[in-house]
Each structure stands twice: as C-alpha cells, then as structure tokens.
PDB file of C-alpha atoms and ligand atoms in Angstrom:
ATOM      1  CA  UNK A   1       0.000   0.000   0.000  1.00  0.00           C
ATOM      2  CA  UNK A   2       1.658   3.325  -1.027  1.00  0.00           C
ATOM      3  CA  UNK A   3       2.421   5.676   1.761  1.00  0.00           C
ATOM      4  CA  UNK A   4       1.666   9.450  -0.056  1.00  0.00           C
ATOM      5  CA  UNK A   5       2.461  11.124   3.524  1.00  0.00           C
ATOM      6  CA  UNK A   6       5.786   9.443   3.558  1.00  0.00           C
ATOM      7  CA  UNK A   7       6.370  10.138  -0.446  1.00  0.00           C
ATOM      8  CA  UNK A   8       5.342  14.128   0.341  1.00  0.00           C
ATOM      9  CA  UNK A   9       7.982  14.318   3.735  1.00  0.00           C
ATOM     10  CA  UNK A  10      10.787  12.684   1.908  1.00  0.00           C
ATOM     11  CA  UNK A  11      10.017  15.326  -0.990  1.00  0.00           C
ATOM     12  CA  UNK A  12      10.011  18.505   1.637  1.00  0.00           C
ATOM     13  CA  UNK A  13      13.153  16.879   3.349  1.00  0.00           C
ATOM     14  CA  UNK A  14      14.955  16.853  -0.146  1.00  0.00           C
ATOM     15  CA  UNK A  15      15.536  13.174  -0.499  1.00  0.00           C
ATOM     16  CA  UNK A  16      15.788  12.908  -3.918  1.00  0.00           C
ATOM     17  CA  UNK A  17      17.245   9.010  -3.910  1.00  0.00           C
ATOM     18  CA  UNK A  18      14.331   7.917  -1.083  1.00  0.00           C
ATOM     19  CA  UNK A  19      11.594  10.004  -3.149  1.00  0.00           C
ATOM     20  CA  UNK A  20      12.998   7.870  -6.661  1.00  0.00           C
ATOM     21  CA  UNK A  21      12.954   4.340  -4.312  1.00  0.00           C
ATOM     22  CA  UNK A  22       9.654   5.366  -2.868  1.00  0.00           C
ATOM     23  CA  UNK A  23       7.838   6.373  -6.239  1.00  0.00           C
ATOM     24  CA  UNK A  24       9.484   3.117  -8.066  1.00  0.00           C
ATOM     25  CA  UNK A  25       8.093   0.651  -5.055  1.00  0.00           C
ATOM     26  CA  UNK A  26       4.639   2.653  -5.295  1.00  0.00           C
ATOM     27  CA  UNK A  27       4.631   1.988  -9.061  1.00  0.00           C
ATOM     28  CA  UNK A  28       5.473  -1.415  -8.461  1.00  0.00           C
ATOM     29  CA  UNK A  29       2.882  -2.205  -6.515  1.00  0.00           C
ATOM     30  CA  UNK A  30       0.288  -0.908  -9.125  1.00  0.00           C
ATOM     31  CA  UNK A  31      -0.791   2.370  -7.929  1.00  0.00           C
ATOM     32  CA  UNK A  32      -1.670   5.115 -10.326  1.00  0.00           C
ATOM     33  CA  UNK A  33       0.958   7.609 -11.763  1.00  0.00           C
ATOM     34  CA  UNK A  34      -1.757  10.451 -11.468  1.00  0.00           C
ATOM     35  CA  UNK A  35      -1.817   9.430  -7.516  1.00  0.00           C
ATOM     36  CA  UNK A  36       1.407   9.296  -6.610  1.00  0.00           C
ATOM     37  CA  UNK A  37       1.560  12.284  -8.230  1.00  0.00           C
ATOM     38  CA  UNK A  38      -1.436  14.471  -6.971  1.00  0.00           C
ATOM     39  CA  UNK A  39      -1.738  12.475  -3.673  1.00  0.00           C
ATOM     40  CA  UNK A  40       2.331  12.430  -3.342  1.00  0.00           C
ATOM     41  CA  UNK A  41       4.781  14.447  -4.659  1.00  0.00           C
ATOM     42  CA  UNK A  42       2.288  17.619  -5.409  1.00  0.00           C
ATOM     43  CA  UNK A  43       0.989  17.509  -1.745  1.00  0.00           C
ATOM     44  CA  UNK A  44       4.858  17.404  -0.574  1.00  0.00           C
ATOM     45  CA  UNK A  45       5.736  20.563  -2.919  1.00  0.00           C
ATOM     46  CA  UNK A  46       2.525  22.480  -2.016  1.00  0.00           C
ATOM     47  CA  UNK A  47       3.735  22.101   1.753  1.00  0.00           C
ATOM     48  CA  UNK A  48       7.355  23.089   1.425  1.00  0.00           C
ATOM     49  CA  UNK A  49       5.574  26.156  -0.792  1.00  0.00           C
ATOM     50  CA  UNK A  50       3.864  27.504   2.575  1.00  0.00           C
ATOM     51  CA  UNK A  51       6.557  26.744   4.371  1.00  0.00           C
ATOM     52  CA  UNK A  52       8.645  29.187   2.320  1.00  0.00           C
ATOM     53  CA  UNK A  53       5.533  31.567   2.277  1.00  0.00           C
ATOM     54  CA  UNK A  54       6.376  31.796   6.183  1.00  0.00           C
ATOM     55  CA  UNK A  55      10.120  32.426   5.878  1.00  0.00           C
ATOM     56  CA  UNK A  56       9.969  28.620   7.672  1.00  0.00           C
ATOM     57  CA  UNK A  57      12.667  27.384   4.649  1.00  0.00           C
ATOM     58  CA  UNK A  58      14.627  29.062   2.184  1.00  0.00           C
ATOM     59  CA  UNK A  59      15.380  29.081  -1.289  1.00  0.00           C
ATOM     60  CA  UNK A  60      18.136  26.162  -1.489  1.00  0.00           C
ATOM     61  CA  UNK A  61      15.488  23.950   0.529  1.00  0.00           C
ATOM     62  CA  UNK A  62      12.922  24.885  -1.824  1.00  0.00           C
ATOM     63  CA  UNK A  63      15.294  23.729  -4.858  1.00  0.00           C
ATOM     64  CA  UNK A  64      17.009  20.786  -2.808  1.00  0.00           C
ATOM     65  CA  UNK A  65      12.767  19.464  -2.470  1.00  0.00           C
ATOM     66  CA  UNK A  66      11.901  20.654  -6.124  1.00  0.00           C
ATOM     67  CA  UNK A  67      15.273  17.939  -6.997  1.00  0.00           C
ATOM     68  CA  UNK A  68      13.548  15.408  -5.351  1.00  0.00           C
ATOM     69  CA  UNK A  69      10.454  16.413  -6.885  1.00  0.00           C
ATOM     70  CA  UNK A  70      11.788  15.841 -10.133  1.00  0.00           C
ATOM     71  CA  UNK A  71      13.285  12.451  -9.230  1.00  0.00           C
ATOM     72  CA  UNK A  72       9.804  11.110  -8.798  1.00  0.00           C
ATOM     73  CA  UNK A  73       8.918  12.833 -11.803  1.00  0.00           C
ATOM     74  CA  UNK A  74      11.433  11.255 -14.395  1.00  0.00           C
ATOM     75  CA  UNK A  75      10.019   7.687 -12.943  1.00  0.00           C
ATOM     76  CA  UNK A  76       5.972   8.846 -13.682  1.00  0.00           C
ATOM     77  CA  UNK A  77       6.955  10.463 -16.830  1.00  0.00           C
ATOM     78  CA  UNK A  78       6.896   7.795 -19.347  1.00  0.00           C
ATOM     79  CA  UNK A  79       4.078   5.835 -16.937  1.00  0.00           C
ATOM     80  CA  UNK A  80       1.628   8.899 -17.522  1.00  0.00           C
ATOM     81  CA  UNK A  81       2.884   9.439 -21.441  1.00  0.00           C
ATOM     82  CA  UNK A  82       1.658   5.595 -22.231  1.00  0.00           C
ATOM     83  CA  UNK A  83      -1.446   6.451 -20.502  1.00  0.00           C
ATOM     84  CA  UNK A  84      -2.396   8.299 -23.496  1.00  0.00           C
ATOM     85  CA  UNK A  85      -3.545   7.150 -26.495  1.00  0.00           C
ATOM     86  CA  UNK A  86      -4.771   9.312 -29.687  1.00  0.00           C
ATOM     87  CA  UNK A  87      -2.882  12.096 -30.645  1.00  0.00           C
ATOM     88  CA  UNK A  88      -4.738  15.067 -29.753  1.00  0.00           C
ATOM     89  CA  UNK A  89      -3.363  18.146 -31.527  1.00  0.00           C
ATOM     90  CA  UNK A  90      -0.238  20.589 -30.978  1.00  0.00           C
ATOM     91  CA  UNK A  91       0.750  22.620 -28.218  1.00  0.00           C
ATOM     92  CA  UNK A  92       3.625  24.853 -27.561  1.00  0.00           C
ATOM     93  CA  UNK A  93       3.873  25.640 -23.509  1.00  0.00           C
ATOM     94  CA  UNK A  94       6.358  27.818 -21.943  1.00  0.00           C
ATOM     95  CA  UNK A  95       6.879  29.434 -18.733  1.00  0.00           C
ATOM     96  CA  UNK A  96       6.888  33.304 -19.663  1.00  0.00           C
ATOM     97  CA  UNK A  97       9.503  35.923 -20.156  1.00  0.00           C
ATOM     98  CA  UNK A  98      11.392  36.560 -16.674  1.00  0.00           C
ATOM     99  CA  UNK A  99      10.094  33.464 -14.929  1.00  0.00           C
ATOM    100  CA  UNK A 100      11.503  30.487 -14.075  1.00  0.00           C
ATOM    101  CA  UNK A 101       9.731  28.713 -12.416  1.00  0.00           C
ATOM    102  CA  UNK A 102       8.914  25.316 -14.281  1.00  0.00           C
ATOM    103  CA  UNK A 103       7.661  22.525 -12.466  1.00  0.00           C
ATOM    104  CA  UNK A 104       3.696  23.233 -12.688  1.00  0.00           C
ATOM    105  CA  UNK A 105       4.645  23.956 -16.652  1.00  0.00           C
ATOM    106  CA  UNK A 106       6.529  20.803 -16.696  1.00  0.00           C
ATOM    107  CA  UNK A 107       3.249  19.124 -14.960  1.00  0.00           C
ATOM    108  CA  UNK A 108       1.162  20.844 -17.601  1.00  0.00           C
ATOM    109  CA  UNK A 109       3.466  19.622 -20.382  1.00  0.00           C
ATOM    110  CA  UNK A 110       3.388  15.788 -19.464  1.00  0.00           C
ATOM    111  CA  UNK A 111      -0.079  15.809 -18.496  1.00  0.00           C
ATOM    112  CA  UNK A 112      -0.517  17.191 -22.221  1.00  0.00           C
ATOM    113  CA  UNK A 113       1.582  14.690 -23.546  1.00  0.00           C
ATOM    114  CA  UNK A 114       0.081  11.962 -21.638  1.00  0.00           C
ATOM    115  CA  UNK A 115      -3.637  12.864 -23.430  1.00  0.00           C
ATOM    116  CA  UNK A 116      -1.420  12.085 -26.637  1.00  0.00           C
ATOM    117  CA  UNK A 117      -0.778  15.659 -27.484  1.00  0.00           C
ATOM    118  CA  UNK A 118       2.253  16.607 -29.604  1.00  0.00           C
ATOM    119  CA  UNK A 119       4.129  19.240 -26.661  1.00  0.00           C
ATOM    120  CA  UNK A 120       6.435  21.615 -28.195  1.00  0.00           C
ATOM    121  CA  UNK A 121       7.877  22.466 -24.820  1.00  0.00           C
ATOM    122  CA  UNK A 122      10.095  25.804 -24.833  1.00  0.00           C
ATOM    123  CA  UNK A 123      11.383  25.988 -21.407  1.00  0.00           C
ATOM    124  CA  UNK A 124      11.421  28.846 -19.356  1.00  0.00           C
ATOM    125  CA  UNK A 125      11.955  32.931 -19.353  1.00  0.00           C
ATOM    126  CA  UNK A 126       9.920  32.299 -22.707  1.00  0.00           C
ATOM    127  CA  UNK A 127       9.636  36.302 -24.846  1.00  0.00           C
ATOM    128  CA  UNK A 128       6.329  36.777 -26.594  1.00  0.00           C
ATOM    129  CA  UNK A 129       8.253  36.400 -29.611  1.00  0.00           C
ATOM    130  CA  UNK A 130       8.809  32.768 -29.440  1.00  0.00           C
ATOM    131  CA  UNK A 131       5.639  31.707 -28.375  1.00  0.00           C
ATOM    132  CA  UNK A 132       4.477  33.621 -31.904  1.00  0.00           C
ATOM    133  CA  UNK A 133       7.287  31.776 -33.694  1.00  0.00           C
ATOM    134  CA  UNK A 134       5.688  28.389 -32.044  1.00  0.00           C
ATOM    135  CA  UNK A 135       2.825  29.559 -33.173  1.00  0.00           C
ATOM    136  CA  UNK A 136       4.071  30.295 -36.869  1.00  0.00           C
ATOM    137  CA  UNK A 137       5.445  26.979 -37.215  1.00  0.00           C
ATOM    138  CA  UNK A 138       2.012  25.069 -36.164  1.00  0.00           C
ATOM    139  CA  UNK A 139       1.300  24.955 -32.439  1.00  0.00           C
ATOM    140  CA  UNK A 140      -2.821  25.152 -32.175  1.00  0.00           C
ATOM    141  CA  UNK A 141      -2.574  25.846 -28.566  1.00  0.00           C
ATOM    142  CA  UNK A 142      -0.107  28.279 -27.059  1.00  0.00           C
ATOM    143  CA  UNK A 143       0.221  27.170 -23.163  1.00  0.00           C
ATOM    144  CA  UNK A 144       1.254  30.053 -20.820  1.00  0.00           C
ATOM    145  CA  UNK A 145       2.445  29.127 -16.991  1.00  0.00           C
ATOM    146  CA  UNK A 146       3.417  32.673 -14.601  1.00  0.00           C
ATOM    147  CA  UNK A 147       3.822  31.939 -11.000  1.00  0.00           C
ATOM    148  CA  UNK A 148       5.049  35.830 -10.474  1.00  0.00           C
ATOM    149  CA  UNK A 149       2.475  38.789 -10.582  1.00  0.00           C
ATOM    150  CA  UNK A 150       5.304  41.153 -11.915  1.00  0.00           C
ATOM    151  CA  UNK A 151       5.763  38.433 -15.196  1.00  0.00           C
ATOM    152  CA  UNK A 152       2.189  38.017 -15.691  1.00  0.00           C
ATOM    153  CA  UNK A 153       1.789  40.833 -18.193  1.00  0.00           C
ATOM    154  CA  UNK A 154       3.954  38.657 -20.257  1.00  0.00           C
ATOM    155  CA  UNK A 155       0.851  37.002 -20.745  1.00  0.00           C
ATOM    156  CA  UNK A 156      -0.954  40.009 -22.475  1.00  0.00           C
ATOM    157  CA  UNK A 157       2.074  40.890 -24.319  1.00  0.00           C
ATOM    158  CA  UNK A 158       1.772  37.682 -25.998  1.00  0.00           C
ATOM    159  CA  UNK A 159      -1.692  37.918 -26.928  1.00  0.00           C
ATOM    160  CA  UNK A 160      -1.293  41.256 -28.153  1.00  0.00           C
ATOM    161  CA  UNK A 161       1.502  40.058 -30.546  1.00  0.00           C
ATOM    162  CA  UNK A 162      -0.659  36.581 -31.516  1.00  0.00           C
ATOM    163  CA  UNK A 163      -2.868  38.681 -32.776  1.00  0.00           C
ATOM    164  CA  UNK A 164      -1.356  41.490 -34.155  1.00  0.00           C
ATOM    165  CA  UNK A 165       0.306  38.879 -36.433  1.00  0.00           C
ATOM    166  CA  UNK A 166      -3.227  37.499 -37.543  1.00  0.00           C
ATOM    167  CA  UNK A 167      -2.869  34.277 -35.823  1.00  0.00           C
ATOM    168  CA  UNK A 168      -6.377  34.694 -34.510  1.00  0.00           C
ATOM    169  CA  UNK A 169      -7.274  30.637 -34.993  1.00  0.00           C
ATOM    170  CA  UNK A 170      -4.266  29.741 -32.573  1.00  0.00           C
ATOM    171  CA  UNK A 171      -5.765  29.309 -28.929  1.00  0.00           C
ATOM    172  CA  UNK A 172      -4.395  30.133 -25.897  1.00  0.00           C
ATOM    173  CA  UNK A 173      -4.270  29.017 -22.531  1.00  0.00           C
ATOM    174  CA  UNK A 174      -2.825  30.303 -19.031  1.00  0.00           C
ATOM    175  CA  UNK A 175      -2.359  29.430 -15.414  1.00  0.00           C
ATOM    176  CA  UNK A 176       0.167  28.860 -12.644  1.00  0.00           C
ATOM    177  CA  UNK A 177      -0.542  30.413  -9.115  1.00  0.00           C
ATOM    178  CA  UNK A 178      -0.974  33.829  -9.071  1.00  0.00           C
ATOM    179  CA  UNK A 179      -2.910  34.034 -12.595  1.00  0.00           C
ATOM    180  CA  UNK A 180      -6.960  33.983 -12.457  1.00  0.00           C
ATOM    181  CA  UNK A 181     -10.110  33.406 -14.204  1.00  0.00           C
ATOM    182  CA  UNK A 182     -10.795  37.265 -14.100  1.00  0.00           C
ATOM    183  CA  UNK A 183      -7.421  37.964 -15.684  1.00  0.00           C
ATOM    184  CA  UNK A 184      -7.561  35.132 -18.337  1.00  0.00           C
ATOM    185  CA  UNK A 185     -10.703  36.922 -19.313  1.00  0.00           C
ATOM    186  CA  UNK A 186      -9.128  40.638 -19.082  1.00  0.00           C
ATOM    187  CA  UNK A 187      -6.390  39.492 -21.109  1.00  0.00           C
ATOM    188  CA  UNK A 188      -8.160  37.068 -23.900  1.00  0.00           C
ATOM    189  CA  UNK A 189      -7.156  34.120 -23.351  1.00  0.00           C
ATOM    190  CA  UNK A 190      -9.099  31.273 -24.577  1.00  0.00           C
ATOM    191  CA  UNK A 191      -8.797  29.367 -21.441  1.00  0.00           C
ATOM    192  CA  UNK A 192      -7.888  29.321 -17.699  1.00  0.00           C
ATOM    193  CA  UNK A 193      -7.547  26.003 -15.267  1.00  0.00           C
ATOM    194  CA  UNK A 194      -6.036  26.146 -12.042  1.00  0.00           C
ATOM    195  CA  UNK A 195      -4.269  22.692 -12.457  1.00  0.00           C
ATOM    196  CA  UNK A 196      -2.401  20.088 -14.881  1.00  0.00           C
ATOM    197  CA  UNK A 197      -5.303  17.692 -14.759  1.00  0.00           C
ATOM    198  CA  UNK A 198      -7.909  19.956 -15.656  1.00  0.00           C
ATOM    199  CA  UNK A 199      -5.729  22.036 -18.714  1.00  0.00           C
ATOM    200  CA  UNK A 200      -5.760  18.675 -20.389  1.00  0.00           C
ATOM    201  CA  UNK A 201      -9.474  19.185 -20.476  1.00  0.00           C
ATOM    202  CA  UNK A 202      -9.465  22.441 -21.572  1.00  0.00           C
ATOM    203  CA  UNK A 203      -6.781  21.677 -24.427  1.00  0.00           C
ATOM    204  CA  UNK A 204      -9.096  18.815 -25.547  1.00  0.00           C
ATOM    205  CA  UNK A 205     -12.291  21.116 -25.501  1.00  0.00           C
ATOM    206  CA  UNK A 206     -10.090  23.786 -27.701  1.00  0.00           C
ATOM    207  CA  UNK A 207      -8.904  21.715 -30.225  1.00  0.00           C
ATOM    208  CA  UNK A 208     -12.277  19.529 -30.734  1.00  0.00           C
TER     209      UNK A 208
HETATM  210 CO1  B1M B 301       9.593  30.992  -6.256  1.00  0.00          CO
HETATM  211  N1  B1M B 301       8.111  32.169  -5.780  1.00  0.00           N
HETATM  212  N2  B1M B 301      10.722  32.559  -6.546  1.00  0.00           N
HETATM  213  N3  B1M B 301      11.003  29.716  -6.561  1.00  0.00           N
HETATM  214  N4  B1M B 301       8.446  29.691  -5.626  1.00  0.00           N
HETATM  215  C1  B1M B 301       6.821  31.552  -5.541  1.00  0.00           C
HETATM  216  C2  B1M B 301       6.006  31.454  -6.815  1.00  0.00           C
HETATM  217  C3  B1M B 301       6.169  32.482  -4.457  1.00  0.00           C
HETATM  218  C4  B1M B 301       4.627  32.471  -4.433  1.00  0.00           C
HETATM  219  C5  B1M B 301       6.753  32.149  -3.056  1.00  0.00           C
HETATM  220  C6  B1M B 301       6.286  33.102  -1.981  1.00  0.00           C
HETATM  221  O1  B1M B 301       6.854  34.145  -1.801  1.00  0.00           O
HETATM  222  N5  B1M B 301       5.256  32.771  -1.277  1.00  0.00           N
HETATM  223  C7  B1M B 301       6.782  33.865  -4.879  1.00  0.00           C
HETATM  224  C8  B1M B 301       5.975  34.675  -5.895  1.00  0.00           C
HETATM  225  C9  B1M B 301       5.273  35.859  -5.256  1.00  0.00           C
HETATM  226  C10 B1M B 301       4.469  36.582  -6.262  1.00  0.00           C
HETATM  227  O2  B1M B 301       4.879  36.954  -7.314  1.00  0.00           O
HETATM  228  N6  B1M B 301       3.211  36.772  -5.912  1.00  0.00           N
HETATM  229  C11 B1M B 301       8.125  33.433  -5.430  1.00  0.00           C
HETATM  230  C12 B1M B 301       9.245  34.276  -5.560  1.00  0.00           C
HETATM  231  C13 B1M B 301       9.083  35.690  -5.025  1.00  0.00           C
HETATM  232  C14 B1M B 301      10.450  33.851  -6.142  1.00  0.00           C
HETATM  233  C15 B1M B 301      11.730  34.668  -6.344  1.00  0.00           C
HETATM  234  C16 B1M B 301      11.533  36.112  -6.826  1.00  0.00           C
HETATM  235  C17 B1M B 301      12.486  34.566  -5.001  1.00  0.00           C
HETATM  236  C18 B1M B 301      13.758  35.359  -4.921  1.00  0.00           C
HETATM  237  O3  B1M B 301      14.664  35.149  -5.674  1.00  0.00           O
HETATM  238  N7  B1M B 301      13.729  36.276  -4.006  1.00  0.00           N
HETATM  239  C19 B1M B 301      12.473  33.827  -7.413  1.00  0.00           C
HETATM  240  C20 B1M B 301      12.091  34.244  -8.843  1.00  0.00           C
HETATM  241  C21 B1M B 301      12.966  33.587  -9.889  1.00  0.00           C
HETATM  242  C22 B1M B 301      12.404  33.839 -11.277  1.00  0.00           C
HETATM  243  O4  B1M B 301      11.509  33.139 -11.703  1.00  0.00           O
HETATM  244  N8  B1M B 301      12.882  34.863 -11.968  1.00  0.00           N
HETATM  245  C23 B1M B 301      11.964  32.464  -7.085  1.00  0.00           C
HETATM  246  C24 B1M B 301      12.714  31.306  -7.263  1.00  0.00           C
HETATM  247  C25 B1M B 301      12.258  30.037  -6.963  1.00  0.00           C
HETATM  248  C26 B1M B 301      13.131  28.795  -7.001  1.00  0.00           C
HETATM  249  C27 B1M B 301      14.186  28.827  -8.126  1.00  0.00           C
HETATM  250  C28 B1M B 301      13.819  28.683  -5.673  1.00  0.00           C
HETATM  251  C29 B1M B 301      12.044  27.657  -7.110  1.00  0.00           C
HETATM  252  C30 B1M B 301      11.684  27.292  -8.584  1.00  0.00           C
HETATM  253  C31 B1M B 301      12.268  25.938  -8.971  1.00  0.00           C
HETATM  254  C32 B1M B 301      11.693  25.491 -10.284  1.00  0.00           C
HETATM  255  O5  B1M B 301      10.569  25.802 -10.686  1.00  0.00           O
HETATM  256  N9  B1M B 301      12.491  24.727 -10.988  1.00  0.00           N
HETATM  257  C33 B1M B 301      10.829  28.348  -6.513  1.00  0.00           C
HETATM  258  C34 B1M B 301       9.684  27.656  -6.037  1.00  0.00           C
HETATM  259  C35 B1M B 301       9.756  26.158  -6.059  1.00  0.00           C
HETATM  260  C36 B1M B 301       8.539  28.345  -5.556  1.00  0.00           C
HETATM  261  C37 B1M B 301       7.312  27.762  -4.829  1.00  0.00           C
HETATM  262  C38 B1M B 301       7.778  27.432  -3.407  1.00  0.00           C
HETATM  263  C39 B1M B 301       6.660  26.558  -5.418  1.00  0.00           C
HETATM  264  C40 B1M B 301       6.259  26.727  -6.889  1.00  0.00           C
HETATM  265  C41 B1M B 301       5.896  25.375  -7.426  1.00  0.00           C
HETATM  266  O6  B1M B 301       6.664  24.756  -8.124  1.00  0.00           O
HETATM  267  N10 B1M B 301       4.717  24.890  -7.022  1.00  0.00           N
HETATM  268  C42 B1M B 301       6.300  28.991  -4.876  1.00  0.00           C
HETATM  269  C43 B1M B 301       5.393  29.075  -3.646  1.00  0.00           C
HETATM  270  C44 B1M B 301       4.029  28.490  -3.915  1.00  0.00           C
HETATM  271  O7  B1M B 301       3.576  28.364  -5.035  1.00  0.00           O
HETATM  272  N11 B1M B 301       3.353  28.195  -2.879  1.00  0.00           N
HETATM  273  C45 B1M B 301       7.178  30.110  -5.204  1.00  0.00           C
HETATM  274  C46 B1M B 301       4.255  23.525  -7.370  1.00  0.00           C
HETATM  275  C47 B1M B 301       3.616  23.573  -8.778  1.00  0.00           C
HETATM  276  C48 B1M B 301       3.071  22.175  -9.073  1.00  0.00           C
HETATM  277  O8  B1M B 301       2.536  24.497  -8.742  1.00  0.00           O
HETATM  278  O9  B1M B 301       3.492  25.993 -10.590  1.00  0.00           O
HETATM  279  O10 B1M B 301       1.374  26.659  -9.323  1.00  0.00           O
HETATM  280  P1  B1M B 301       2.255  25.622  -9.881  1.00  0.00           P
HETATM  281  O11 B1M B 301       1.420  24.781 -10.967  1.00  0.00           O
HETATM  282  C49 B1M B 301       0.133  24.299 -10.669  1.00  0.00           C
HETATM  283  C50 B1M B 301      -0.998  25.209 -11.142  1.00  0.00           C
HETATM  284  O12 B1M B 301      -0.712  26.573 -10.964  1.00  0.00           O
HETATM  285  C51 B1M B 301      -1.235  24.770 -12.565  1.00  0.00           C
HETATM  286  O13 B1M B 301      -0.875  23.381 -12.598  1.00  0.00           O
HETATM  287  C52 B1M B 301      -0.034  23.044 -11.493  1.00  0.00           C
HETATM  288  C53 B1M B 301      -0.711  21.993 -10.602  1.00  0.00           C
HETATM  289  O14 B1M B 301      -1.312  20.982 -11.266  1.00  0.00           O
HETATM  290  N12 B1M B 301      -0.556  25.438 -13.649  1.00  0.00           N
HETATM  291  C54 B1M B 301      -1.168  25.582 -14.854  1.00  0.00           C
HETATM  292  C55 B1M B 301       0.693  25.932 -13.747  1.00  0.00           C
HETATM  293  N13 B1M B 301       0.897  26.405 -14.980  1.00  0.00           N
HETATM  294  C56 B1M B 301      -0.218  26.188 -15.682  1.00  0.00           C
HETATM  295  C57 B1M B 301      -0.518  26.470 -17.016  1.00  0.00           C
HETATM  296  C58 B1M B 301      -1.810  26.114 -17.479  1.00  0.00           C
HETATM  297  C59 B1M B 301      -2.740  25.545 -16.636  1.00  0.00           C
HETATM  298  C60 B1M B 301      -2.431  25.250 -15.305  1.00  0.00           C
HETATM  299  O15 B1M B 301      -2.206  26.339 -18.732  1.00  0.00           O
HETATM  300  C61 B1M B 301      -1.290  26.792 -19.679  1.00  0.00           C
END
C-alpha cells in the first residue's frame, strides 16, 4: 500500500534518492501515476511552498525538495505518457519571459503529452516572440504558466503580438498560481484552469 504522507515528507526533506525508491516501489505495486503524483509528490511541494511563504525554509530547501520532486517525476513520466492514447493536436507551452519557475509547466506539459498531445515544450523565461514563432510553425494551442504577478503581463504581451500577427485561430491558454479566471478573461485568453489535470481538459475542448 503506497504511503503518499511518507512520499510528500521525503520530498520537503529533499531526499531525492528515497523520493525515486519510494515512487518506483509505489509503481510497483500498481498504484496510479496520477496518484502518486497528486496524492504524493504535489501535496509534498505544495507544503514546502507555505513553508517558504512563512520564511519557515529558504530558497536552497525549496530547490534541494523541487530535486527530489523531479526524481519522482522522471520515474511517472513515461508511466503517464503511455497512458495516453490518440494524438490530440499541438501545443507549444512555456513558462513566460522573466520566470523560471517550471515545475507546474513541466506538470502541464506531461499531463498534455500523456492525453497524446504533440508538446512543443520551450522551457522557461519564454519572450512573446517565441511563443508567436511556435505559433508560426504550427502549435494550435499556445500554453502560458506565470507563477510571479510582476511576469504576468507577459501574458498580455503575448496575446497582443498573436494577434497582431493574424494568428487569430491559434488558442491560448494560461495558469500557474498567481494568474486567475478574471485575468484570463481581461487578457483574452481562450482558457484558464487552475491545475495540470484539468488544462488537459481544456486543451481537448479547444482543439475539438
Ligand atoms: Co519561487 N516564488 N521565486 N522559486 N516559488 C513563488 C512562486 C512564491 C509564491 C513564493 C512566496 O513568496 N510565497 C513567490 C511569488 C510571489 C508573487 O509573485 N506573488 C516566489 C518568488 C518571489 C520567487 C523569487 C523572486 C524569489 C527570490 O529570488 N527572491 C524567485 C524568482 C525567480 C524567477 O523566476 N525569476 C523564485 C525562485 C524560486 C526557485 C528557483 C527557488 C524555485 C523554482 C524551482 C523550479 O521551478 N524549478 C521556486 C519555487 C519552487 C517556488 C514555490 C515554493 C513553489 C512553486 C511550485 O513549483 N509549485 C512557490 C510558492 C508556492 O507556489 N506556494 C514560489 C508547485 C507547482 C506544481 O505548482 O506551478 O502553481 P504551480 O502549478 C500548478 C498550477 O498553478 C497549474 O498546474 C499546477 C498543478 O497541477 N498550472 C497551470 C501551472 N501552470 C499552468 C498552465 C496552465 C494551466 C495550469 O495552462 C497553460
């Protein structure tokens, strides 16, 4: 029986090897990739996020635990990729310009490309101008992630230059923490979700 508490501490406590061993045995024993992942490692990053919020850790905590979050994630990353099965249309997904934060993007993106879509993925610190140049060479979806209020105009600035360059049929869609319904809508964007799970939804409804 997986233990998601102990999978969540080991993440906060930056145990990248125990985090890999515990994710492989959980995997082993048949439990779903999504779980581990939403019940495991996402609980264990949300909780070393307040803990920064309160000063309680500091930024080389916060990266030591997002390493161990990512040690979990190589092992689900192919798991949750099979899960998917017909390809579902393009999407280019960045984290935008000045931001670097990637692991909710980097949720987004294999969340995407477990629903079998084709994910151009162009990192982080992404300019308006290479989301248009995504655009410009196919994507149907442009995927925006911001988790800082001073790099969500980024957001708008892409937009703006989307559709100043006539690529009206090219959707777009935005989230990460700090971005809202209210200021999807403000900005036109096609859509808004507050997590991986559900953008895969949205995608889906965009492109159908
Ligand atoms: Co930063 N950081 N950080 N940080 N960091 C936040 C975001 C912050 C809220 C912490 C805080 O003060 N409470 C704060 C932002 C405040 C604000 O703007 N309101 C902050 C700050 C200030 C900073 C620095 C400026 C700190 C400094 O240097 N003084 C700096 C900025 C660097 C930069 O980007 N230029 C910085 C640096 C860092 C680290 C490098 C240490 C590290 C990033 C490591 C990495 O990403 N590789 C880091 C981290 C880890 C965080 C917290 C603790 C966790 C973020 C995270 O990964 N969450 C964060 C505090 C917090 O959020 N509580 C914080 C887990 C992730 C799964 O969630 O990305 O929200 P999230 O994704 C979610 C949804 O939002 C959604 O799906 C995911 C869940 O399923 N989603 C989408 C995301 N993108 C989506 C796109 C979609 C749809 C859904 O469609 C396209």
């Amino acid at each position: 029986m997986a233990d998601f508490r102990a999978i969540a501490d080991a993440l906060k406590a930056g145990r990248a090897p125990k985090v890999k061993a515990q994710v492989q045995e959980a995997l082993n024993e048949g439990v779903s990739a999504s779980d581990i992942l939403n019940q495991g490692l996402v609980v264990g990053m949300g909780e070393i996020g307040e803990l920064f919020k309160k000063n309680e850790v500091y930024v080389p905590e916060v990266l030591i635990a997002a390493r161990a979050m990512y040690a979990g994630l190589d092992l689900l990353k192919p798991v949750l990729a099979a899960s998917g099965a017909e390809p579902a249309g393009k999407v280019a997904i960045g984290t935008v310009q000045g931001d670097l934060h990637d692991i909710g993007k980097n949720l987004v993106s294999m969340m995407m490309e477990g629903a079998g879509f084709e994910v151009n993925d162009l990192g982080t610190d992404v300019a308006p101008e290479k989301f248009v140049e995504a655009a410009e060479n196919g994507a149907q979806i442009i995927c925006m992630s911001a988790l800082l209020t001073t790099t969500m105009p980024s957001m708008k600035a892409t937009i703006e230059q989307l559709r100043a360059k006539g690529l009206t049929n090219v959707k777009v869609m935005v989230g990460g923490a700090p971005v809202t319904q209210a200021f999807a809508d403000e900005i036109g964007a096609d859509a808004y979700t507050d997590d991986a799970a559900s953008a895969v939804d949205a995608a889906k409804k965009l492109v159908c």
